[in-house]
Amino acid sequence: MTVQSYGKAIRDGFAYLLENHPETFVIGQGLWSPWYVGSSMTELEKEFGKERVIDTPVSEWACTSAAVGASLFGKKPIVVHPRMDFMIFATDSLVNQAAKWSHMLGGQAHPGLTVRGIINRGGEQGAQHSQSLQSWYAHIPGLRVVMPYTPQDARDLLIAATLCPDPVLYIDDRWLYEQEAQMPPAKDIDLTTIKNEVIREGADITLAGCSWGTHLAMEAAAQLEEDGISCEVVDLRVLNPFDGEALIQSVRKTGRLVAIDASWKTCGIASEAITRVVEAIEPRLLRSSPLRITLPDAPAPSSSRLEAIYYPKSAQVVATVKQMLN
């Protein structure tokens, strides 16, 4: 076991795939730059060659479409979009093409590519550089969507996504890059075996989140423990196909649910989590109405003072839980 940060764990995932699976290659913008996509891909092109770590001109649509084509010939491409906002230009290739072909062609074509979309929020970057669009893509059948919270998942979900025969959107959050954890050695992983899971046991209330939302849940659970409130935390790391079993069983036990998503409220992942629970369990088991903590339904501001209000914090989770229990 070694201690590794979230950002470096992503690099470890790339290195494992490039070393052990020769059909893997990486394509996207800024892959050779000194910035190295937030140090998550440092010097991979020097270690594995520029023909397998390909830095492209600015055309999200072109590099994604090239990867979709390569996947149909047995390659395992990973497309890197350093800002998720601009991978919208590649939506046709991903949503209209890759997500559909296996179903349209009776399972005879498998565009098994991975698209890495990075969330880069805050820091006065404004409305066009701060979006968390996971619920958009999780809505699409045929497109798997994963969001790692822990450093181990940051590495292992990248490996599992790349080895999967289906198109997968892997979304990582820069706000998590500095957190560290003990890491076992990397290995091949079947994505279909990875489920959403309880990462903290508790008895009074269930907190469910994905990515940064799970981080807020864990912070709040630690603070609430000091007040004698026991929180169970469910990490929603697989968003499509949505696996609700761990969440449903947790709420059956606690009777309460707060769903946290670092994206907008309307039609969001928090809404999906609550819906899955209320559809599955008897109303008498709910000890209070489920609640959501999300961004307000407004584009991100550029002012740091407005950002401080706009983005939810663990204190908001703590206050919501105390309100619910009272």
Short mmCIF file of C-alpha atoms in Angstrom, two decimals:
data_model
loop_
_atom_site.label_atom_id
_atom_site.label_comp_id
_atom_site.label_asym_id
_atom_site.label_seq_id
_atom_site.Cartn_x
_atom_site.Cartn_y
_atom_site.Cartn_z
CA MET A 1 0.00 0.00 0.00
CA THR A 2 1.25 3.48 -0.87
CA VAL A 3 -0.14 6.94 -0.15
CA GLN A 4 -1.23 8.71 -3.32
CA SER A 5 -3.12 11.91 -4.17
CA TYR A 6 -6.23 11.99 -6.35
CA GLY A 7 -4.47 13.83 -9.18
CA LYS A 8 -1.47 11.51 -9.21
CA ALA A 9 -3.77 8.50 -8.94
CA ILE A 10 -5.28 9.53 -12.29
CA ARG A 11 -1.78 9.59 -13.77
CA ASP A 12 -1.15 6.12 -12.31
CA GLY A 13 -4.29 4.90 -14.07
CA PHE A 14 -3.07 6.23 -17.42
CA ALA A 15 0.39 4.72 -16.89
CA TYR A 16 -1.06 1.32 -15.98
CA LEU A 17 -3.25 1.25 -19.08
CA LEU A 18 -0.51 2.40 -21.46
CA GLU A 19 1.95 -0.12 -20.03
CA ASN A 20 -0.35 -3.16 -19.88
CA HIS A 21 -2.76 -2.60 -22.77
CA PRO A 22 -0.98 -1.70 -26.04
CA GLU A 23 -4.30 -0.93 -27.75
CA THR A 24 -4.75 2.06 -25.41
CA PHE A 25 -3.91 5.61 -26.50
CA VAL A 26 -4.75 9.08 -25.17
CA ILE A 27 -5.82 12.07 -27.29
CA GLY A 28 -6.79 15.63 -26.37
CA GLN A 29 -5.63 19.16 -25.75
CA GLY A 30 -2.69 20.22 -23.59
CA LEU A 31 -1.34 16.69 -23.06
CA TRP A 32 2.28 17.78 -23.71
CA SER A 33 2.06 21.19 -22.06
CA PRO A 34 4.03 22.03 -18.87
CA TRP A 35 0.64 22.20 -17.17
CA TYR A 36 0.00 18.49 -17.97
CA VAL A 37 -3.74 18.75 -17.29
CA GLY A 38 -3.30 19.76 -13.68
CA SER A 39 -0.30 17.41 -13.20
CA SER A 40 -2.59 14.43 -13.76
CA MET A 41 -0.66 13.41 -16.91
CA THR A 42 2.90 14.54 -16.17
CA GLU A 43 5.43 13.35 -18.80
CA LEU A 44 3.31 10.45 -20.01
CA GLU A 45 4.30 11.33 -23.61
CA LYS A 46 8.00 11.01 -22.66
CA GLU A 47 7.43 7.61 -21.05
CA PHE A 48 5.09 6.10 -23.66
CA GLY A 49 5.69 8.14 -26.81
CA LYS A 50 3.86 10.92 -28.62
CA GLU A 51 2.17 8.43 -30.95
CA ARG A 52 0.22 7.08 -27.93
CA VAL A 53 -0.20 10.33 -25.98
CA ILE A 54 -1.42 12.68 -28.71
CA ASP A 55 -1.68 16.44 -28.17
CA THR A 56 -4.24 17.86 -30.61
CA PRO A 57 -5.23 21.27 -31.98
CA VAL A 58 -8.32 22.83 -30.43
CA SER A 59 -11.13 20.76 -31.93
CA GLU A 60 -13.12 18.79 -29.39
CA TRP A 61 -15.35 17.37 -32.12
CA ALA A 62 -12.45 16.18 -34.33
CA CYS A 63 -10.46 14.38 -31.65
CA THR A 64 -13.58 12.73 -30.17
CA SER A 65 -14.78 11.61 -33.60
CA ALA A 66 -11.34 10.18 -34.41
CA ALA A 67 -11.43 8.23 -31.14
CA VAL A 68 -14.90 6.86 -31.89
CA GLY A 69 -13.63 5.60 -35.25
CA ALA A 70 -10.50 4.08 -33.72
CA SER A 71 -12.57 2.25 -31.11
CA LEU A 72 -14.44 0.43 -33.88
CA PHE A 73 -11.10 -1.02 -35.06
CA GLY A 74 -10.16 -2.51 -31.69
CA LYS A 75 -8.33 0.44 -30.14
CA LYS A 76 -9.01 1.72 -26.61
CA PRO A 77 -8.87 5.51 -26.91
CA ILE A 78 -9.17 7.90 -23.98
CA VAL A 79 -10.20 11.41 -25.02
CA VAL A 80 -9.25 14.19 -22.60
CA HIS A 81 -11.34 17.37 -22.46
CA PRO A 82 -9.60 19.64 -19.92
CA ARG A 83 -12.79 21.69 -19.54
CA MET A 84 -16.06 19.81 -19.57
CA ASP A 85 -17.84 22.93 -20.83
CA PHE A 86 -16.24 22.65 -24.26
CA MET A 87 -16.78 18.94 -24.77
CA ILE A 88 -20.31 20.02 -25.67
CA PHE A 89 -18.83 20.54 -29.16
CA ALA A 90 -18.28 16.77 -29.26
CA THR A 91 -21.78 15.85 -28.10
CA ASP A 92 -22.88 14.59 -31.53
CA SER A 93 -20.02 12.07 -31.70
CA LEU A 94 -20.65 10.86 -28.18
CA VAL A 95 -24.44 10.99 -27.84
CA ASN A 96 -25.74 10.59 -31.39
CA GLN A 97 -23.09 8.12 -32.51
CA ALA A 98 -21.08 6.19 -29.89
CA ALA A 99 -23.94 5.73 -27.41
CA LYS A 100 -26.27 4.37 -30.12
CA TRP A 101 -24.32 2.02 -32.35
CA SER A 102 -24.26 -1.13 -30.25
CA HIS A 103 -28.06 -0.97 -29.95
CA MET A 104 -28.67 0.03 -33.59
CA LEU A 105 -26.42 -2.72 -34.95
CA GLY A 106 -27.59 -5.61 -32.78
CA GLY A 107 -24.48 -5.62 -30.64
CA GLN A 108 -22.13 -6.07 -33.61
CA ALA A 109 -20.33 -2.73 -33.07
CA HIS A 110 -18.88 -1.63 -29.76
CA PRO A 111 -17.41 1.88 -29.70
CA GLY A 112 -15.48 1.26 -26.48
CA LEU A 113 -13.93 4.66 -25.92
CA THR A 114 -13.49 6.63 -22.71
CA VAL A 115 -14.05 10.38 -22.57
CA ARG A 116 -12.51 12.21 -19.63
CA GLY A 117 -14.40 15.42 -18.83
CA ILE A 118 -12.84 17.58 -16.14
CA ILE A 119 -14.82 19.90 -13.90
CA ASN A 120 -12.97 23.14 -13.24
CA ARG A 121 -15.12 25.33 -11.01
CA GLY A 122 -14.67 28.48 -8.99
CA GLY A 123 -11.66 30.83 -9.01
CA GLU A 124 -13.64 33.55 -10.80
CA GLN A 125 -13.77 31.53 -14.02
CA GLY A 126 -17.39 32.38 -14.66
CA ALA A 127 -20.37 30.77 -16.33
CA GLN A 128 -18.66 29.21 -19.37
CA HIS A 129 -15.82 27.48 -17.46
CA SER A 130 -17.56 26.14 -14.37
CA GLN A 131 -20.26 23.69 -15.35
CA SER A 132 -20.88 20.23 -13.92
CA LEU A 133 -22.89 18.53 -16.65
CA GLN A 134 -23.07 14.98 -15.28
CA SER A 135 -26.87 14.84 -15.28
CA TRP A 136 -26.99 15.78 -19.01
CA TYR A 137 -24.92 12.79 -20.00
CA ALA A 138 -26.29 10.38 -17.38
CA HIS A 139 -29.66 10.87 -19.12
CA ILE A 140 -28.38 9.13 -22.27
CA PRO A 141 -28.98 5.35 -22.54
CA GLY A 142 -25.98 3.52 -23.96
CA LEU A 143 -23.49 5.95 -22.41
CA ARG A 144 -22.00 4.92 -19.07
CA VAL A 145 -21.14 7.77 -16.70
CA VAL A 146 -18.84 7.51 -13.65
CA MET A 147 -17.59 10.14 -11.15
CA PRO A 148 -14.80 9.09 -8.74
CA TYR A 149 -14.61 10.63 -5.26
CA THR A 150 -11.74 8.69 -3.66
CA PRO A 151 -8.15 8.61 -5.01
CA GLN A 152 -8.44 4.85 -5.52
CA ASP A 153 -11.60 5.28 -7.57
CA ALA A 154 -9.90 8.06 -9.55
CA ARG A 155 -7.40 5.45 -10.75
CA ASP A 156 -9.56 2.33 -10.79
CA LEU A 157 -12.61 3.81 -12.52
CA LEU A 158 -10.32 5.15 -15.27
CA ILE A 159 -8.91 1.66 -15.77
CA ALA A 160 -12.35 0.01 -15.64
CA ALA A 161 -13.85 2.57 -18.02
CA THR A 162 -11.08 2.09 -20.57
CA LEU A 163 -11.36 -1.71 -20.50
CA CYS A 164 -15.16 -1.56 -20.85
CA PRO A 165 -16.56 -2.40 -24.33
CA ASP A 166 -19.11 0.44 -24.02
CA PRO A 167 -18.56 4.22 -24.32
CA VAL A 168 -17.90 5.70 -20.88
CA LEU A 169 -17.81 9.29 -19.67
CA TYR A 170 -15.37 9.63 -16.75
CA ILE A 171 -15.73 12.93 -14.85
CA ASP A 172 -13.12 14.13 -12.36
CA ASP A 173 -13.16 17.27 -10.22
CA ARG A 174 -10.06 19.41 -9.72
CA TRP A 175 -11.23 20.38 -6.24
CA LEU A 176 -10.46 16.79 -5.18
CA TYR A 177 -6.91 16.57 -6.62
CA GLU A 178 -5.07 17.17 -3.33
CA GLN A 179 -6.84 14.62 -1.15
CA GLU A 180 -4.76 11.54 -0.37
CA ALA A 181 -5.40 7.88 0.52
CA GLN A 182 -3.68 4.53 0.84
CA MET A 183 -3.60 2.75 -2.53
CA PRO A 184 -3.30 -0.96 -3.30
CA PRO A 185 -1.56 -1.98 -6.56
CA ALA A 186 -3.45 -1.30 -9.79
CA LYS A 187 -5.11 -4.15 -11.69
CA ASP A 188 -7.61 -4.83 -14.48
CA ILE A 189 -11.18 -4.14 -13.33
CA ASP A 190 -14.58 -4.99 -14.83
CA LEU A 191 -16.68 -1.81 -14.71
CA THR A 192 -19.92 -3.78 -14.37
CA THR A 193 -18.75 -5.07 -10.96
CA ILE A 194 -18.41 -1.54 -9.52
CA LYS A 195 -21.50 -0.36 -7.64
CA ASN A 196 -22.47 2.65 -5.61
CA GLU A 197 -21.51 2.03 -2.00
CA VAL A 198 -21.78 3.05 1.64
CA ILE A 199 -18.44 4.65 2.58
CA ARG A 200 -19.40 5.67 6.13
CA GLU A 201 -21.76 3.77 8.40
CA GLY A 202 -24.43 5.66 10.36
CA ALA A 203 -27.86 5.33 11.92
CA ASP A 204 -29.67 8.70 12.01
CA ILE A 205 -29.64 9.97 8.42
CA THR A 206 -28.33 9.11 4.95
CA LEU A 207 -26.21 11.63 3.05
CA ALA A 208 -25.82 10.75 -0.64
CA GLY A 209 -23.52 12.54 -3.06
CA CYS A 210 -21.31 12.17 -6.10
CA SER A 211 -17.73 13.46 -6.44
CA TRP A 212 -17.48 16.86 -4.65
CA GLY A 213 -20.97 16.25 -3.25
CA THR A 214 -19.64 13.15 -1.49
CA HIS A 215 -16.75 15.24 -0.14
CA LEU A 216 -19.23 17.70 1.39
CA ALA A 217 -21.20 14.79 2.85
CA MET A 218 -18.09 13.32 4.49
CA GLU A 219 -17.06 16.70 5.92
CA ALA A 220 -20.55 17.28 7.30
CA ALA A 221 -20.75 13.76 8.76
CA ALA A 222 -17.52 14.36 10.70
CA GLN A 223 -18.84 17.66 12.09
CA LEU A 224 -22.25 16.21 12.98
CA GLU A 225 -20.62 13.30 14.84
CA GLU A 226 -19.33 15.85 17.36
CA ASP A 227 -22.97 16.69 18.10
CA GLY A 228 -23.92 13.04 18.51
CA ILE A 229 -25.57 12.72 15.08
CA SER A 230 -24.67 9.53 13.19
CA CYS A 231 -24.63 9.97 9.39
CA GLU A 232 -24.40 7.24 6.79
CA VAL A 233 -22.73 8.38 3.55
CA VAL A 234 -23.45 6.78 0.17
CA ASP A 235 -21.02 7.52 -2.67
CA LEU A 236 -22.85 7.69 -6.02
CA ARG A 237 -19.85 6.94 -8.19
CA VAL A 238 -21.78 5.19 -10.99
CA LEU A 239 -24.43 7.54 -12.42
CA ASN A 240 -25.46 5.62 -15.54
CA PRO A 241 -26.72 2.97 -15.38
CA PHE A 242 -27.80 4.30 -11.99
CA ASP A 243 -27.36 1.75 -9.20
CA GLY A 244 -29.74 2.64 -6.37
CA GLU A 245 -29.48 -0.47 -4.20
CA ALA A 246 -26.98 0.78 -1.60
CA LEU A 247 -28.85 4.08 -1.33
CA ILE A 248 -32.25 2.43 -0.93
CA GLN A 249 -31.01 0.02 1.74
CA SER A 250 -29.36 2.90 3.61
CA VAL A 251 -32.57 4.97 3.71
CA ARG A 252 -34.55 1.91 4.79
CA LYS A 253 -32.26 1.88 7.82
CA THR A 254 -32.08 5.60 8.64
CA GLY A 255 -35.46 6.84 7.38
CA ARG A 256 -33.96 10.15 6.28
CA LEU A 257 -32.14 11.37 3.16
CA VAL A 258 -30.24 14.47 2.09
CA ALA A 259 -28.96 14.25 -1.52
CA ILE A 260 -26.02 16.52 -2.45
CA ASP A 261 -24.91 17.39 -5.98
CA ALA A 262 -22.43 20.07 -7.05
CA SER A 263 -24.58 20.83 -10.06
CA TRP A 264 -27.99 22.42 -10.59
CA LYS A 265 -31.18 21.33 -8.85
CA THR A 266 -33.64 20.89 -11.72
CA CYS A 267 -33.45 17.41 -13.33
CA GLY A 268 -30.18 16.77 -11.48
CA ILE A 269 -28.53 13.75 -9.87
CA ALA A 270 -29.89 14.71 -6.43
CA SER A 271 -33.40 14.57 -7.90
CA GLU A 272 -32.67 11.14 -9.37
CA ALA A 273 -31.37 9.82 -6.04
CA ILE A 274 -34.48 10.96 -4.17
CA THR A 275 -36.79 9.57 -6.85
CA ARG A 276 -35.14 6.15 -6.73
CA VAL A 277 -35.67 6.03 -2.96
CA VAL A 278 -39.30 7.16 -2.83
CA GLU A 279 -40.21 4.76 -5.65
CA ALA A 280 -38.62 1.82 -3.83
CA ILE A 281 -39.54 2.10 -0.17
CA GLU A 282 -42.84 2.38 1.68
CA PRO A 283 -43.74 5.96 2.74
CA ARG A 284 -44.13 4.87 6.37
CA LEU A 285 -40.39 4.14 6.49
CA LEU A 286 -39.54 7.80 5.78
CA ARG A 287 -39.22 9.75 9.02
CA SER A 288 -39.07 13.07 7.15
CA SER A 289 -39.25 14.35 3.57
CA PRO A 290 -35.98 13.96 1.59
CA LEU A 291 -34.13 17.19 0.77
CA ARG A 292 -31.66 18.32 -1.91
CA ILE A 293 -28.54 20.49 -1.62
CA THR A 294 -27.37 21.72 -5.02
CA LEU A 295 -26.28 24.80 -6.90
CA PRO A 296 -29.00 27.39 -7.38
CA ASP A 297 -30.57 27.24 -10.84
CA ALA A 298 -28.40 30.06 -12.18
CA PRO A 299 -25.16 30.25 -14.24
CA ALA A 300 -21.96 30.46 -12.17
CA PRO A 301 -20.90 34.01 -11.23
CA SER A 302 -17.41 35.43 -11.83
CA SER A 303 -17.21 37.54 -8.66
CA SER A 304 -15.48 35.76 -5.78
CA ARG A 305 -18.02 37.24 -3.33
CA LEU A 306 -20.89 35.79 -5.34
CA GLU A 307 -19.03 32.48 -5.71
CA ALA A 308 -18.88 32.23 -1.92
CA ILE A 309 -22.69 32.26 -1.88
CA TYR A 310 -23.21 30.21 -5.04
CA TYR A 311 -21.29 27.01 -4.20
CA PRO A 312 -22.69 24.81 -1.39
CA LYS A 313 -20.47 24.06 1.61
CA SER A 314 -20.47 21.43 4.32
CA ALA A 315 -21.93 23.98 6.77
CA GLN A 316 -25.07 24.02 4.62
CA VAL A 317 -25.28 20.23 4.85
CA VAL A 318 -24.85 20.39 8.62
CA ALA A 319 -27.59 23.02 8.99
CA THR A 320 -29.97 21.04 6.75
CA VAL A 321 -29.44 17.83 8.73
CA LYS A 322 -30.03 19.58 12.06
CA GLN A 323 -33.18 21.19 10.67
CA MET A 324 -34.43 17.81 9.49
CA LEU A 325 -33.73 16.08 12.81
CA ASN A 326 -35.41 18.85 14.79
#
